[in-house]
Amino acid sequence: MGNITFTMIKPEAVEAGNSGAILNKIEAAGFRIVAMKKVHLSEERAGSFYEVHKERPFYGELVEYMCGGPIIAAILEKENAVLDFRTLIGATNPSEAAEGTIRAEFAESLAKNAVHGSDSDENASIEADFHFSTSERF
Ligand code: ATP
Ligand code: MG
């Protein structure tokens, strides 16, 4: 029993048929899937999820992209979940992502970078609550 992080497989990776391969890497790295669903976010829900980035120049592009197709959202459990998952996914920009990371293998670009990973325990909890009720967690 460890702590949790929250992830989304982003629309272009779902569309490209990479969900299974990405989930494989996540489980192989020792994360346990606590909750998971495929969902098409509305523009309002995507905007609200990324509210922290509202002032950044790419906010509009980010929201449009994230509601452009279904995503797979999941809560993952592992010791040191947040940091270990950030290591597994690699840098935001795939050209800077270390070899073997999910973004190095599957990201298309800085914007379309295949997966989301929470950046702190506090945000992991907020993001997990945004997508999942208690009865959807196992
Ligand atoms: P995420 O929060 O999705 O795990 P991250 O924490 O590595 O990514 P953030 O700085 O939180 O990076 O940015 C959120 C997302 O916004 C990025 O994953 C990417 O999809 C998009 N993004 C970040 N910077 C840019 C940029 N300069 N131009 C376009 N899109 C960007
Ligand atoms: Mg982030």
mmCIF file of C-alpha atoms and ligand atoms in Angstrom:
data_model
loop_
_atom_site.group_PDB
_atom_site.id
_atom_site.type_symbol
_atom_site.label_atom_id
_atom_site.label_comp_id
_atom_site.label_asym_id
_atom_site.label_seq_id
_atom_site.Cartn_x
_atom_site.Cartn_y
_atom_site.Cartn_z
ATOM 1 C CA MET A 1 0.000 0.000 0.000
ATOM 2 C CA GLY A 2 1.607 3.259 -1.127
ATOM 3 C CA ASN A 3 0.328 6.698 -1.999
ATOM 4 C CA ILE A 4 -1.477 7.749 -5.165
ATOM 5 C CA THR A 5 -0.980 9.727 -8.321
ATOM 6 C CA PHE A 6 -3.429 10.582 -11.068
ATOM 7 C CA THR A 7 -2.874 10.094 -14.812
ATOM 8 C CA MET A 8 -4.649 10.659 -18.095
ATOM 9 C CA ILE A 9 -3.742 9.027 -21.384
ATOM 10 C CA LYS A 10 -4.290 12.028 -23.637
ATOM 11 C CA PRO A 11 -6.557 12.066 -26.734
ATOM 12 C CA GLU A 12 -3.916 11.584 -29.437
ATOM 13 C CA ALA A 13 -2.397 8.562 -27.651
ATOM 14 C CA VAL A 14 -5.848 6.976 -27.202
ATOM 15 C CA GLU A 15 -6.668 7.694 -30.859
ATOM 16 C CA ALA A 16 -3.357 6.185 -32.003
ATOM 17 C CA GLY A 17 -4.151 2.922 -30.198
ATOM 18 C CA ASN A 18 -1.346 3.315 -27.652
ATOM 19 C CA SER A 19 -3.454 2.946 -24.475
ATOM 20 C CA GLY A 20 -2.661 -0.727 -23.972
ATOM 21 C CA ALA A 21 1.095 -0.285 -24.460
ATOM 22 C CA ILE A 22 1.146 2.704 -22.094
ATOM 23 C CA LEU A 23 -0.858 0.853 -19.408
ATOM 24 C CA ASN A 24 1.520 -2.079 -19.818
ATOM 25 C CA LYS A 25 4.514 0.136 -19.029
ATOM 26 C CA ILE A 26 2.681 1.646 -16.049
ATOM 27 C CA GLU A 27 1.877 -1.757 -14.521
ATOM 28 C CA ALA A 28 5.333 -3.131 -15.356
ATOM 29 C CA ALA A 29 6.815 -0.205 -13.398
ATOM 30 C CA GLY A 30 4.939 -1.377 -10.291
ATOM 31 C CA PHE A 31 1.896 0.905 -10.250
ATOM 32 C CA ARG A 32 -1.432 -0.611 -9.200
ATOM 33 C CA ILE A 33 -4.571 0.643 -10.988
ATOM 34 C CA VAL A 34 -6.983 1.818 -8.276
ATOM 35 C CA ALA A 35 -9.569 3.331 -10.662
ATOM 36 C CA MET A 36 -9.837 3.743 -14.437
ATOM 37 C CA LYS A 37 -12.308 5.071 -17.019
ATOM 38 C CA LYS A 38 -12.509 6.238 -20.638
ATOM 39 C CA VAL A 39 -14.232 9.607 -20.830
ATOM 40 C CA HIS A 40 -14.716 12.437 -23.327
ATOM 41 C CA LEU A 41 -14.259 15.671 -21.354
ATOM 42 C CA SER A 42 -16.476 18.639 -22.204
ATOM 43 C CA GLU A 43 -14.718 21.943 -22.902
ATOM 44 C CA GLU A 44 -15.925 23.152 -19.513
ATOM 45 C CA ARG A 45 -14.555 20.114 -17.635
ATOM 46 C CA ALA A 46 -11.209 20.259 -19.460
ATOM 47 C CA GLY A 47 -10.975 24.000 -18.728
ATOM 48 C CA SER A 48 -11.723 23.418 -15.101
ATOM 49 C CA PHE A 49 -9.174 20.576 -14.779
ATOM 50 C CA TYR A 50 -6.417 22.824 -16.208
ATOM 51 C CA GLU A 51 -7.590 25.966 -14.338
ATOM 52 C CA VAL A 52 -4.064 26.255 -12.796
ATOM 53 C CA HIS A 53 -2.717 27.009 -16.289
ATOM 54 C CA LYS A 54 -5.357 29.647 -17.076
ATOM 55 C CA GLU A 55 -2.843 32.506 -17.354
ATOM 56 C CA ARG A 56 -0.405 30.591 -19.544
ATOM 57 C CA PRO A 57 -0.321 31.354 -23.291
ATOM 58 C CA PHE A 58 -1.076 27.751 -24.267
ATOM 59 C CA TYR A 59 -4.196 27.402 -22.066
ATOM 60 C CA GLY A 60 -6.720 27.708 -24.940
ATOM 61 C CA GLU A 61 -4.804 25.233 -27.095
ATOM 62 C CA LEU A 62 -4.461 22.824 -24.152
ATOM 63 C CA VAL A 63 -8.190 22.851 -23.335
ATOM 64 C CA GLU A 64 -9.183 22.430 -26.990
ATOM 65 C CA TYR A 65 -6.789 19.478 -27.334
ATOM 66 C CA MET A 66 -7.892 17.769 -24.115
ATOM 67 C CA CYS A 67 -11.586 17.866 -25.067
ATOM 68 C CA GLY A 68 -10.880 16.899 -28.694
ATOM 69 C CA GLY A 69 -11.360 13.174 -28.096
ATOM 70 C CA PRO A 70 -11.754 10.618 -25.307
ATOM 71 C CA ILE A 71 -9.046 10.188 -22.697
ATOM 72 C CA ILE A 72 -8.339 7.371 -20.230
ATOM 73 C CA ALA A 73 -8.209 8.633 -16.652
ATOM 74 C CA ALA A 74 -6.737 6.540 -13.848
ATOM 75 C CA ILE A 75 -5.666 6.620 -10.225
ATOM 76 C CA LEU A 76 -2.393 4.771 -9.625
ATOM 77 C CA GLU A 77 -0.943 3.511 -6.373
ATOM 78 C CA LYS A 78 2.697 2.886 -5.506
ATOM 79 C CA GLU A 79 5.219 3.944 -2.911
ATOM 80 C CA ASN A 80 6.460 7.407 -3.903
ATOM 81 C CA ALA A 81 3.782 7.427 -6.620
ATOM 82 C CA VAL A 82 3.929 11.076 -7.715
ATOM 83 C CA LEU A 83 7.693 11.335 -8.212
ATOM 84 C CA ASP A 84 8.151 7.822 -9.573
ATOM 85 C CA PHE A 85 5.392 8.409 -12.121
ATOM 86 C CA ARG A 86 6.940 11.716 -13.249
ATOM 87 C CA THR A 87 10.185 9.785 -13.779
ATOM 88 C CA LEU A 88 8.358 7.089 -15.764
ATOM 89 C CA ILE A 89 6.629 9.597 -18.086
ATOM 90 C CA GLY A 90 9.688 11.825 -18.689
ATOM 91 C CA ALA A 91 10.015 15.543 -19.410
ATOM 92 C CA THR A 92 7.055 17.614 -20.659
ATOM 93 C CA ASN A 93 8.822 18.167 -23.985
ATOM 94 C CA PRO A 94 9.398 14.725 -25.574
ATOM 95 C CA SER A 95 12.627 15.943 -27.184
ATOM 96 C CA GLU A 96 13.982 16.288 -23.625
ATOM 97 C CA ALA A 97 12.403 13.089 -22.265
ATOM 98 C CA ALA A 98 14.873 10.385 -21.221
ATOM 99 C CA GLU A 99 15.113 7.199 -23.273
ATOM 100 C CA GLY A 100 12.655 4.526 -22.191
ATOM 101 C CA THR A 101 10.147 7.021 -20.749
ATOM 102 C CA ILE A 102 6.517 6.992 -21.893
ATOM 103 C CA ARG A 103 6.785 10.433 -23.478
ATOM 104 C CA ALA A 104 10.010 9.552 -25.308
ATOM 105 C CA GLU A 105 8.237 6.563 -26.823
ATOM 106 C CA PHE A 106 4.700 7.832 -27.410
ATOM 107 C CA ALA A 107 4.501 11.664 -27.350
ATOM 108 C CA GLU A 108 3.987 13.500 -30.641
ATOM 109 C CA SER A 109 5.045 16.975 -29.473
ATOM 110 C CA LEU A 110 5.320 19.335 -26.479
ATOM 111 C CA ALA A 111 1.560 19.903 -26.603
ATOM 112 C CA LYS A 112 0.515 16.349 -27.560
ATOM 113 C CA ASN A 113 2.677 14.555 -25.049
ATOM 114 C CA ALA A 114 0.686 11.330 -24.553
ATOM 115 C CA VAL A 115 0.154 11.353 -20.766
ATOM 116 C CA HIS A 116 -0.540 13.547 -17.761
ATOM 117 C CA GLY A 117 0.978 12.961 -14.336
ATOM 118 C CA SER A 118 0.177 14.825 -11.105
ATOM 119 C CA ASP A 119 2.931 17.137 -9.859
ATOM 120 C CA SER A 120 2.330 16.824 -6.075
ATOM 121 C CA ASP A 121 0.498 14.665 -3.520
ATOM 122 C CA GLU A 122 -1.958 17.508 -2.967
ATOM 123 C CA ASN A 123 -2.774 17.816 -6.685
ATOM 124 C CA ALA A 124 -2.946 14.022 -7.069
ATOM 125 C CA SER A 125 -5.709 13.976 -4.490
ATOM 126 C CA ILE A 126 -7.562 16.939 -6.061
ATOM 127 C CA GLU A 127 -7.296 15.449 -9.561
ATOM 128 C CA ALA A 128 -8.378 11.962 -8.418
ATOM 129 C CA ASP A 129 -11.433 13.493 -6.723
ATOM 130 C CA PHE A 130 -12.207 15.487 -9.886
ATOM 131 C CA HIS A 131 -12.653 12.255 -11.873
ATOM 132 C CA PHE A 132 -13.605 9.488 -9.432
ATOM 133 C CA SER A 133 -16.036 8.926 -6.573
ATOM 134 C CA THR A 134 -15.066 6.684 -3.643
ATOM 135 C CA SER A 135 -17.237 3.841 -4.981
ATOM 136 C CA GLU A 136 -15.218 3.771 -8.232
ATOM 137 C CA ARG A 137 -11.924 3.008 -6.425
ATOM 138 C CA PHE A 138 -10.751 -0.513 -5.650
HETATM 139 P P1 ATP B 1 0.994 17.348 -17.331
HETATM 140 O O1 ATP B 1 0.463 18.340 -16.319
HETATM 141 O O2 ATP B 1 0.072 17.140 -18.513
HETATM 142 O O3 ATP B 1 1.465 16.080 -16.715
HETATM 143 P P2 ATP B 1 3.534 18.647 -17.222
HETATM 144 O O4 ATP B 1 3.288 18.740 -15.767
HETATM 145 O O5 ATP B 1 4.766 17.922 -17.679
HETATM 146 O O6 ATP B 1 2.305 17.993 -17.989
HETATM 147 P P3 ATP B 1 2.687 21.378 -17.446
HETATM 148 O O7 ATP B 1 3.619 22.517 -17.360
HETATM 149 O O8 ATP B 1 1.817 21.063 -16.279
HETATM 150 O O9 ATP B 1 3.541 20.102 -17.878
HETATM 151 O O10 ATP B 1 1.798 21.608 -18.740
HETATM 152 C C1 ATP B 1 0.546 20.936 -18.903
HETATM 153 C C2 ATP B 1 0.398 20.496 -20.342
HETATM 154 O O11 ATP B 1 0.259 21.644 -21.168
HETATM 155 C C3 ATP B 1 1.601 19.769 -20.943
HETATM 156 O O12 ATP B 1 1.608 18.400 -20.635
HETATM 157 C C4 ATP B 1 1.409 20.001 -22.414
HETATM 158 O O13 ATP B 1 0.399 19.123 -22.941
HETATM 159 C C5 ATP B 1 0.872 21.406 -22.438
HETATM 160 N N1 ATP B 1 1.943 22.389 -22.596
HETATM 161 C C6 ATP B 1 2.902 22.741 -21.711
HETATM 162 N N2 ATP B 1 3.718 23.681 -22.169
HETATM 163 C C7 ATP B 1 3.259 23.972 -23.430
HETATM 164 C C8 ATP B 1 3.658 24.872 -24.470
HETATM 165 N N3 ATP B 1 4.687 25.711 -24.301
HETATM 166 N N4 ATP B 1 2.948 24.875 -25.614
HETATM 167 C C9 ATP B 1 1.890 24.060 -25.797
HETATM 168 N N5 ATP B 1 1.444 23.179 -24.863
HETATM 169 C C10 ATP B 1 2.120 23.128 -23.706
HETATM 170 MG MG MG B 2 1.499 19.499 -14.925
#
